[in-house]
Coordinates of C-alpha atoms and ligand atoms in Angstrom, one line a residue:
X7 CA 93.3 85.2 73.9
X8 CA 95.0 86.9 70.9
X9 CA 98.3 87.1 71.2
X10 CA 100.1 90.4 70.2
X11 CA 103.9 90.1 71.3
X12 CA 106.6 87.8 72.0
X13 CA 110.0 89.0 74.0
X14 CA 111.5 85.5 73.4
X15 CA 113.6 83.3 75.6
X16 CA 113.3 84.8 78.9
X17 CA 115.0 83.3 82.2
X18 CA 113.2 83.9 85.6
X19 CA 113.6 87.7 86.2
X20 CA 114.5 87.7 89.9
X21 CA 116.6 84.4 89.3
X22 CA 120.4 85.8 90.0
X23 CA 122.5 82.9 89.8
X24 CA 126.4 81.5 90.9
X25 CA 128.4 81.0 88.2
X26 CA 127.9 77.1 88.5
X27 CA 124.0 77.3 88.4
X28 CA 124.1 78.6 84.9
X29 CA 123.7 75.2 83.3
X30 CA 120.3 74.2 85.2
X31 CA 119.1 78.2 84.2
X32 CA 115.1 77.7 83.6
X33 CA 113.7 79.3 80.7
X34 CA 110.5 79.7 79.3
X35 CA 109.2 81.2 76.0
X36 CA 107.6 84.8 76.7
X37 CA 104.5 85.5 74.6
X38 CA 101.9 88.2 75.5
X39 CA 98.0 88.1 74.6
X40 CA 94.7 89.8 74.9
X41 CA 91.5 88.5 75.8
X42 CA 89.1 90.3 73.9
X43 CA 86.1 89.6 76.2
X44 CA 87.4 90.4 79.9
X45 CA 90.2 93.7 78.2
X46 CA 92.7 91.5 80.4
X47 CA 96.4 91.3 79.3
X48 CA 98.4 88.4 80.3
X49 CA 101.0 86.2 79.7
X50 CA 100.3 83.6 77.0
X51 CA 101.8 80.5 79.6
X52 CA 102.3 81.6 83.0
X53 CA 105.5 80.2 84.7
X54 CA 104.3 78.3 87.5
X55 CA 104.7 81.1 91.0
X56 CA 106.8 78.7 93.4
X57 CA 109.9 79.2 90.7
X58 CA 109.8 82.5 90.8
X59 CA 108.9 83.1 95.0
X60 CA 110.4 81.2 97.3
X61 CA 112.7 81.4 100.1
X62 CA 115.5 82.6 97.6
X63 CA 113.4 85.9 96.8
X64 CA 115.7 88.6 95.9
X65 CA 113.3 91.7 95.4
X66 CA 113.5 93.8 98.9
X67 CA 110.7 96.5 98.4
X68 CA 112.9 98.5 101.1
X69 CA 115.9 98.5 98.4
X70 CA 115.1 102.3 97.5
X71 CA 114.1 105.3 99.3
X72 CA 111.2 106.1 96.9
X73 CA 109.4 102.4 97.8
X74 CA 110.1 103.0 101.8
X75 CA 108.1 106.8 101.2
X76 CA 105.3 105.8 99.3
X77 CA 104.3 103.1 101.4
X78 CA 105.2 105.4 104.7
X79 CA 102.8 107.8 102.7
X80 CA 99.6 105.2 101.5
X81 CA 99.6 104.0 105.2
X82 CA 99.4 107.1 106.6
X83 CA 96.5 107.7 104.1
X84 CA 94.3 104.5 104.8
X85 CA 94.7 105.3 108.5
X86 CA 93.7 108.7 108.0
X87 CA 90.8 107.7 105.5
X88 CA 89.9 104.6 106.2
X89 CA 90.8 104.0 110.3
X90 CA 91.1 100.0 109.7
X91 CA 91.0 98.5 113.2
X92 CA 93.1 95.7 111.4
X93 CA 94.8 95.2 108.1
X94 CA 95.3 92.2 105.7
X95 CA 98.4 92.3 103.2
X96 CA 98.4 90.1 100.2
X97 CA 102.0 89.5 99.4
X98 CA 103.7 91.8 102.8
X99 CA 107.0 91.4 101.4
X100 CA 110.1 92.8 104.0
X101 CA 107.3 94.4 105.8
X102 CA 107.8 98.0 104.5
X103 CA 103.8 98.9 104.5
X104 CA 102.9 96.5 106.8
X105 CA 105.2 98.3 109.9
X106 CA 103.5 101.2 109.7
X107 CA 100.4 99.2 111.1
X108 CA 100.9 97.8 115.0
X109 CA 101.4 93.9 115.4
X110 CA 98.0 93.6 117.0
X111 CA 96.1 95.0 113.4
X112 CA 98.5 94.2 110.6
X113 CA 98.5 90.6 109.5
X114 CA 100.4 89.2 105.8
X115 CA 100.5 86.7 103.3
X116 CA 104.1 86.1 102.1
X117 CA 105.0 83.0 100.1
X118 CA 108.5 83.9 100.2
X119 CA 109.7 82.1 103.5
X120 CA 113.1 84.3 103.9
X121 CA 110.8 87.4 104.4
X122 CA 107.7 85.8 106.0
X123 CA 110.4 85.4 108.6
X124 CA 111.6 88.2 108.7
X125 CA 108.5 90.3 109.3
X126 CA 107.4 87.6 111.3
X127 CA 110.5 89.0 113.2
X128 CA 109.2 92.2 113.4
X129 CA 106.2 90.6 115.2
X130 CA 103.4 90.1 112.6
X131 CA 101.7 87.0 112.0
X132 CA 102.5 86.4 108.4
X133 CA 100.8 83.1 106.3
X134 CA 103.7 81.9 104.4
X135 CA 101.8 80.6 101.6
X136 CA 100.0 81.5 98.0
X137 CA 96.6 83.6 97.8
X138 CA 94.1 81.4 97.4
X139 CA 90.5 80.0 98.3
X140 CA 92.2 77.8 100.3
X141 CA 93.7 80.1 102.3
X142 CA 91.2 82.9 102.1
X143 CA 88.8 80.1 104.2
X144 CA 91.1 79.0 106.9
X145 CA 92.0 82.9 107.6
X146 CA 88.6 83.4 107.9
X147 CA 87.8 80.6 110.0
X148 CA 90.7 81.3 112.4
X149 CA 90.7 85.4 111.9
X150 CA 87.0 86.4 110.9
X151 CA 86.8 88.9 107.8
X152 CA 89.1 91.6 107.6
X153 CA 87.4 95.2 106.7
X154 CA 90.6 96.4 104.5
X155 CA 92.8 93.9 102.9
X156 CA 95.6 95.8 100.8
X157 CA 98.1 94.6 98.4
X158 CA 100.8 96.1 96.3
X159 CA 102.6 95.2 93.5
X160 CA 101.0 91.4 94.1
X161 CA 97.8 91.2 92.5
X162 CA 99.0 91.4 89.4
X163 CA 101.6 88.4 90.1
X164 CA 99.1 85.7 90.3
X165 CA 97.9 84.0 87.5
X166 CA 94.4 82.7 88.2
X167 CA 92.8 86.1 88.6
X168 CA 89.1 85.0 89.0
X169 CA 90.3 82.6 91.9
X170 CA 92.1 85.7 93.5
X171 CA 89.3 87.8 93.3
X172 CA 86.9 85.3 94.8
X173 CA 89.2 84.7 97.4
X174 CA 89.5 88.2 98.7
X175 CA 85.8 88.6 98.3
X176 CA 85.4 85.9 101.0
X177 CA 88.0 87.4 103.4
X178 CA 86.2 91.0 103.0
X179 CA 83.9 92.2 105.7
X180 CA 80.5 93.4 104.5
X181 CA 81.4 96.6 104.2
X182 CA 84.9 96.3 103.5
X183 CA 87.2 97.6 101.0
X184 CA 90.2 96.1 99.2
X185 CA 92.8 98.7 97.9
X186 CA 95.2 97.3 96.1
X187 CA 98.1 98.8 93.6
X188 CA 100.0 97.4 90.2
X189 CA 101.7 98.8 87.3
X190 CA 99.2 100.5 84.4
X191 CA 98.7 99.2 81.3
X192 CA 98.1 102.5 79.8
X193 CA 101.3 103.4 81.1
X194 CA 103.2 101.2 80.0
X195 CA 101.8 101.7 76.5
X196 CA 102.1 105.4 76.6
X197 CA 106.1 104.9 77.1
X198 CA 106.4 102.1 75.5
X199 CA 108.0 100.1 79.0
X200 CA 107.6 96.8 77.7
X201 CA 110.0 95.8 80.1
X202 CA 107.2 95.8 82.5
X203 CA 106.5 92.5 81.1
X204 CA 108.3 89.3 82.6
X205 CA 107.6 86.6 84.3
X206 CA 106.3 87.8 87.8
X207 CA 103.8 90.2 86.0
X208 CA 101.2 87.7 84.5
X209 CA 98.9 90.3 84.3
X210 CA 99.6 94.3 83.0
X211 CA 96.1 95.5 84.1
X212 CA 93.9 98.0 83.1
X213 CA 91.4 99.4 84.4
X214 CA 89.1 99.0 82.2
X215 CA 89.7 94.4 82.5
X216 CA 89.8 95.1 86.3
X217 CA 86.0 96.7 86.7
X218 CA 85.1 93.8 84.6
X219 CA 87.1 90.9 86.8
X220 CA 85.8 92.8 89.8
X221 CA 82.3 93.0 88.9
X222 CA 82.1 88.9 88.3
X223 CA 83.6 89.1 91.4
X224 CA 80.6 90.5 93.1
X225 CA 83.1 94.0 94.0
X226 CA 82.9 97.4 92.6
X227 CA 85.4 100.0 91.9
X228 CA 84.5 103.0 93.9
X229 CA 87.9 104.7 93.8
X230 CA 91.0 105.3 91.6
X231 CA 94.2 107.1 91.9
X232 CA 97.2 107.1 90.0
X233 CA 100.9 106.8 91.2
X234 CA 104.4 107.7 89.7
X235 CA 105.9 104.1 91.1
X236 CA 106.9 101.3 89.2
X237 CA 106.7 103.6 86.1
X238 CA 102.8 104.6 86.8
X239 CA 100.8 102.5 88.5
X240 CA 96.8 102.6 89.6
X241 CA 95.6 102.1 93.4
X242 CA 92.5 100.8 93.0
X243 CA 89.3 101.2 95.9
X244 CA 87.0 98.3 96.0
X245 CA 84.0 97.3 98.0
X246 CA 81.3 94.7 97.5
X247 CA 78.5 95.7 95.1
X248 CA 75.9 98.4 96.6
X249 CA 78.9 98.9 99.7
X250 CA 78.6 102.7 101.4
X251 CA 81.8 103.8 99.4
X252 CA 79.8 106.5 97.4
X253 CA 82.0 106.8 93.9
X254 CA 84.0 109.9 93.7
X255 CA 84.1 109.5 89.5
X256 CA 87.8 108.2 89.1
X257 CA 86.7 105.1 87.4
X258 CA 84.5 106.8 84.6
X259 CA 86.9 109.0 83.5
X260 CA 89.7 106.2 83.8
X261 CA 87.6 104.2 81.7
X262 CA 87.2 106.8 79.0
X263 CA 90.7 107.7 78.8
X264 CA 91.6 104.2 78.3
X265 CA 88.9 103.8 75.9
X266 CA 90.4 107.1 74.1
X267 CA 93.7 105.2 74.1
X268 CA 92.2 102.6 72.1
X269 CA 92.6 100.0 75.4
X270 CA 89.8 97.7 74.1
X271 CA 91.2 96.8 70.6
X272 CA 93.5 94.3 69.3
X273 CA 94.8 97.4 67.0
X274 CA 96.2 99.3 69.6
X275 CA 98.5 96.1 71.2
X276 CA 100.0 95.2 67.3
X277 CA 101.0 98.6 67.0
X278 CA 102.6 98.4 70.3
X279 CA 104.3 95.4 69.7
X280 CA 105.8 96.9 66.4
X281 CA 107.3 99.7 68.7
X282 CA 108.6 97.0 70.9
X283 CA 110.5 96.1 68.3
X284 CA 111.9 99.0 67.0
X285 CA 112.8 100.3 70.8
X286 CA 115.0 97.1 70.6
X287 CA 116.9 97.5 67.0
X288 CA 117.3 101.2 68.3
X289 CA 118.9 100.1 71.5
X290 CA 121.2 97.8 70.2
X291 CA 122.7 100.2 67.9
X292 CA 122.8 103.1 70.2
X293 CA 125.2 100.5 72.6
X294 CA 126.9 99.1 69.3
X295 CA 127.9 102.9 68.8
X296 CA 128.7 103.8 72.2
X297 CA 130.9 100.7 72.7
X298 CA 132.5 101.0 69.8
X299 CA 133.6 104.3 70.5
X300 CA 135.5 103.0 73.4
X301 CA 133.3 103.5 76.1
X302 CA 132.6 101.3 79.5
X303 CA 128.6 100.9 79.6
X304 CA 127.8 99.2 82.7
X305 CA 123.9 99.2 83.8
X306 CA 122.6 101.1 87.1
X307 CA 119.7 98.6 89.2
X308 CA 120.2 95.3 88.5
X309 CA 116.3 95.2 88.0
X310 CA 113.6 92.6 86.9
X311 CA 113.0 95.0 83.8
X312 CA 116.4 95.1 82.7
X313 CA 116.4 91.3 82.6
X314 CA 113.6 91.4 80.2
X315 CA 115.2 94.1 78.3
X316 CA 118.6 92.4 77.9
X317 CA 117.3 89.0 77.5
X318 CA 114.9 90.8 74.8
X319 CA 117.3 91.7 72.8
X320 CA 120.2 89.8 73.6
X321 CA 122.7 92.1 75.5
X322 CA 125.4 90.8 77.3
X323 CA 128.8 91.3 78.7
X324 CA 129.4 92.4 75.2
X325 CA 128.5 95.5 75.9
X326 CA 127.4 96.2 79.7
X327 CA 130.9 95.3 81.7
X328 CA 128.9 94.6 84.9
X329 CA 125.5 96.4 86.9
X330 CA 125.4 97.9 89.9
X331 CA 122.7 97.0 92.5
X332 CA 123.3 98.5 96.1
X333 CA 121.1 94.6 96.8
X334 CA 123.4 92.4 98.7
X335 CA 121.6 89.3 97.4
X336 CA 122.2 90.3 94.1
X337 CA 126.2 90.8 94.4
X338 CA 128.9 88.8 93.3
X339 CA 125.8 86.8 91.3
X340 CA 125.0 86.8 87.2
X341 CA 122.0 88.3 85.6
X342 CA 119.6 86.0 84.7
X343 CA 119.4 84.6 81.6
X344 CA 122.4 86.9 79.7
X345 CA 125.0 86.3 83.3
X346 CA 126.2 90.3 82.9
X347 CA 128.5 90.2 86.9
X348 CA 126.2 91.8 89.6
X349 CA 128.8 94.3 92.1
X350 CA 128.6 96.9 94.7
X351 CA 127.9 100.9 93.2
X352 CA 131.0 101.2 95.7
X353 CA 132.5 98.3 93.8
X354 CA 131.7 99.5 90.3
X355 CA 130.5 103.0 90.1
X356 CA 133.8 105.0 90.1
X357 CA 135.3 107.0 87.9
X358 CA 136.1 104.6 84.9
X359 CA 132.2 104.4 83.7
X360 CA 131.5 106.6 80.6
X361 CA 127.7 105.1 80.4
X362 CA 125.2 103.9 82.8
X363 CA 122.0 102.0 81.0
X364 CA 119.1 102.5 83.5
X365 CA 118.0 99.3 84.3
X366 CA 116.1 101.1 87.5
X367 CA 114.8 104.2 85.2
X368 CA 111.7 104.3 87.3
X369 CA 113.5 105.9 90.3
X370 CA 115.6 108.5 87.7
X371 CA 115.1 111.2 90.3
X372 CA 116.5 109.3 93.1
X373 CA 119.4 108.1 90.8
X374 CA 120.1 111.2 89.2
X375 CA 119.9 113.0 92.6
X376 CA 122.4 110.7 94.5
X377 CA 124.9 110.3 91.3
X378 CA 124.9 114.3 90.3
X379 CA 128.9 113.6 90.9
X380 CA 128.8 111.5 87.6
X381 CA 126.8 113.6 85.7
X382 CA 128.4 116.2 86.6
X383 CA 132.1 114.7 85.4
X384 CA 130.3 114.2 81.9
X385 CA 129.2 110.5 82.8
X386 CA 125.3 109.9 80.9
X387 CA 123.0 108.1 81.4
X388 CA 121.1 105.9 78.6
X389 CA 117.4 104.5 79.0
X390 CA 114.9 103.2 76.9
X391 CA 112.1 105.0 78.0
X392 CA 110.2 106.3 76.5
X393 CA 112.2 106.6 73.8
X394 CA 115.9 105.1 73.0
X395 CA 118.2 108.1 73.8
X396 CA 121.0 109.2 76.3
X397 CA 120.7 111.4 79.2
X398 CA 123.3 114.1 79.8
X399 CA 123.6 116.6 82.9
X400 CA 120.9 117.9 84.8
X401 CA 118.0 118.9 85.3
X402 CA 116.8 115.1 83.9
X403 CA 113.3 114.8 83.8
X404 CA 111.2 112.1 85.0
X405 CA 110.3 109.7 81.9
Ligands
TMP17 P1 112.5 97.6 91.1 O1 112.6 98.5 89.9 O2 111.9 96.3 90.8 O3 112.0 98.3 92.3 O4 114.1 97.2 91.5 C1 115.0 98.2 91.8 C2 116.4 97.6 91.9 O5 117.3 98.7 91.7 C3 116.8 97.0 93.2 O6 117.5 95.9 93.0 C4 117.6 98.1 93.9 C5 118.3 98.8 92.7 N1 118.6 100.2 93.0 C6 119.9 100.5 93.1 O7 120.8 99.7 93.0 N2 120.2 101.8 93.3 C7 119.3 102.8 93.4 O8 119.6 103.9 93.6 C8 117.9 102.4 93.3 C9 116.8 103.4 93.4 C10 117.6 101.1 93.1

């Protein structure tokens, strides 16, 4: 594994704290290689999972209106394409996708006990525990093999990849198909959002490292397509090798535009890193500037990317006042790592903010659409991506 990037001191992303709990904060060092055999880029040292999900899980995937429509709109789809007679989700979450399915075909994995409950709630029968070939067995045993096991957003999250893959192998019927989502490494390269990078995301994938774990994992890519959430990510069709998906062509082409891109050498990732760094020294003087002119800059979605961003480069309460996150978890907490005050956008989105850093910018439309009245009183917006720079009135477009 070569290792291309470091964003430093990092706290656990998710991790909002009480003032008191600031002295116990866990830390870890964040460094960022590439394995030159498997394409695969990872972190250097994962953080071990139960720190970062357990019962005091913050993310909700049903906190914005963009996650609640696109899995609405991939359920629909797999139904329509696919007709599962019943479902398995790795890493179900609040249950926003996994609703969509009745209680009698959708089943979850959810190590995070608060919303294994929760869904549970709902009606499901949700395995509150980590992915694994532990687990894979005993669902099997009790279950049988599922013919579409989906997961968004989770994959990606674990660190022993090969285990993973092996696992879900076992649990897939014959001719069954595993679809499963994460963020894009070419994405993030092409706009430089290296704040796609903490803790929970061991992995950035490509696709080019994912037809490789998949084929050692006896499964084949028969499908691709690509998404505008979590700031481009790929779905990814699977099947057992030789299974009766026929291969509509996505993957070759994905794999020569990465290759174009220059996905398969060490080159490519220094010279990203070297952005990294100079995305960072712009930042910091673009708020410098904006602070000193005597502006409030507070920060809009108190997001795991902005705690890699401000952790990154070391902003605090020095220059964000506070962020607004319309998560109730997340209120009246710190950040992690950098303790910026968490409030209400009722609390603190009125009419003394000049600035808003986008710490959500990958739901800019949604933002943008619901906070025209700011933008529209002169209020901008500031993000990172792709490029350091503010954003002033409207139309804004999607970075
Ligand atoms: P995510 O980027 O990991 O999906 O996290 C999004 C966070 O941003 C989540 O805490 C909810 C918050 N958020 C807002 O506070 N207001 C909004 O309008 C949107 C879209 C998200």
């Amino acid at each position: 594994m070569k290792k291309f990037l470091s964003l430093g001191k990092q706290p656990i992303a998710n991790a909002f704290i009480t003032p008191d709990e600031g002295q116990d904060e866990f830390f870890y060092n964040l460094k960022v290689g590439f394995d030159k055999e498997t394409k695969l880029v990872s972190h250097m040292d994962f953080v071990d999972p139960p720190l970062m999900f357990n019962d005091s899980y913050v993310y909700h995937t049903s906190s914005s209106k963009t996650m609640i429509k696109h899995f609405e709109e991939t359920a629909k789809m797999i139904q329509e394409r696919f007709g599962p007679n019943r479902i398995l989700e790795i890493g179900s979450n609040d249950g926003t996708f996994l609703r969509h399915f009745g209680i009698a075909h959708g089943m979850g994995i959810e190590p995070c006990e608060n919303f294994a409950e929760s869904t549970r709630q709902m009606g499901f029968m949700i395995y509150s525990e980590f992915w694994s070939n532990k687990l894979s067995v005993e669902i099997v045993g009790r279950h049988g093999r599922f013919y579409t096991i989906y997961s968004a957003n989770c994959i990606c999250h674990i660190p022993n990849i090969k285990e993973t893959l092996e696992a879900v192998y076992f649990a897939l019927d014959e001719n069954g198909i595993f679809i499963f989502e994460d963020p894009s490494l070419l994405e993030m390269l092409e706009r430089n959002s290296y704040d796609q990078i903490y803790d929970e995301h061991a992995h950035i994938f490509s696709i080019t490292a994912l037809n490789n774990l998949l084929k050692e994992a006896g499964m084949e890519i028969f499908s691709i397509d690509k998404t505008q959430v979590h700031g481009g990510s790929n779905r990814v069709y699977a099947q057992k090798e030789g299974g009766p998906h026929p291969h509509d062509g996505t993957l070759e082409l994905e794999l020569e535009q990465e290759s174009l891109a220059g996905l398969n050498e060490v080159k490519t990732y220094t010279a990203f890193a070297k952005r990294v760094r100079n995305s960072k020294t712009k930042l910091l003087e673009l708020l410098h500037d904006i602070k000193d002119g005597g502006n409030k800059i507070v920060s809009y979605g108190a997001t795991s990317k902005s705690t890699s961003v401000f952790n990154y480069c070391g902003i605090g309460t020095d220059l964000i006042d506070y962020i607004v996150d319309t998560t109730p978890d997340k209120q009246g907490k710190l950040s992690p790592g950098v303790h910026i005050p968490v409030v209400s956008p009722e609390e603190g989105f009125d009419d003394s903010v000049d600035y808003a850093f986008l710490g959500a910018w990958n739901y800019l439309d949604e933002i943008t659409k619901k906070e025209s009245e700011f933008l529209r009183r002169g209020g901008q917006f500031i993000t990172h991506v792709p490029e350091v720079r503010v954003l002033r009135g409207e139309p804004i477009c999607q970075p």
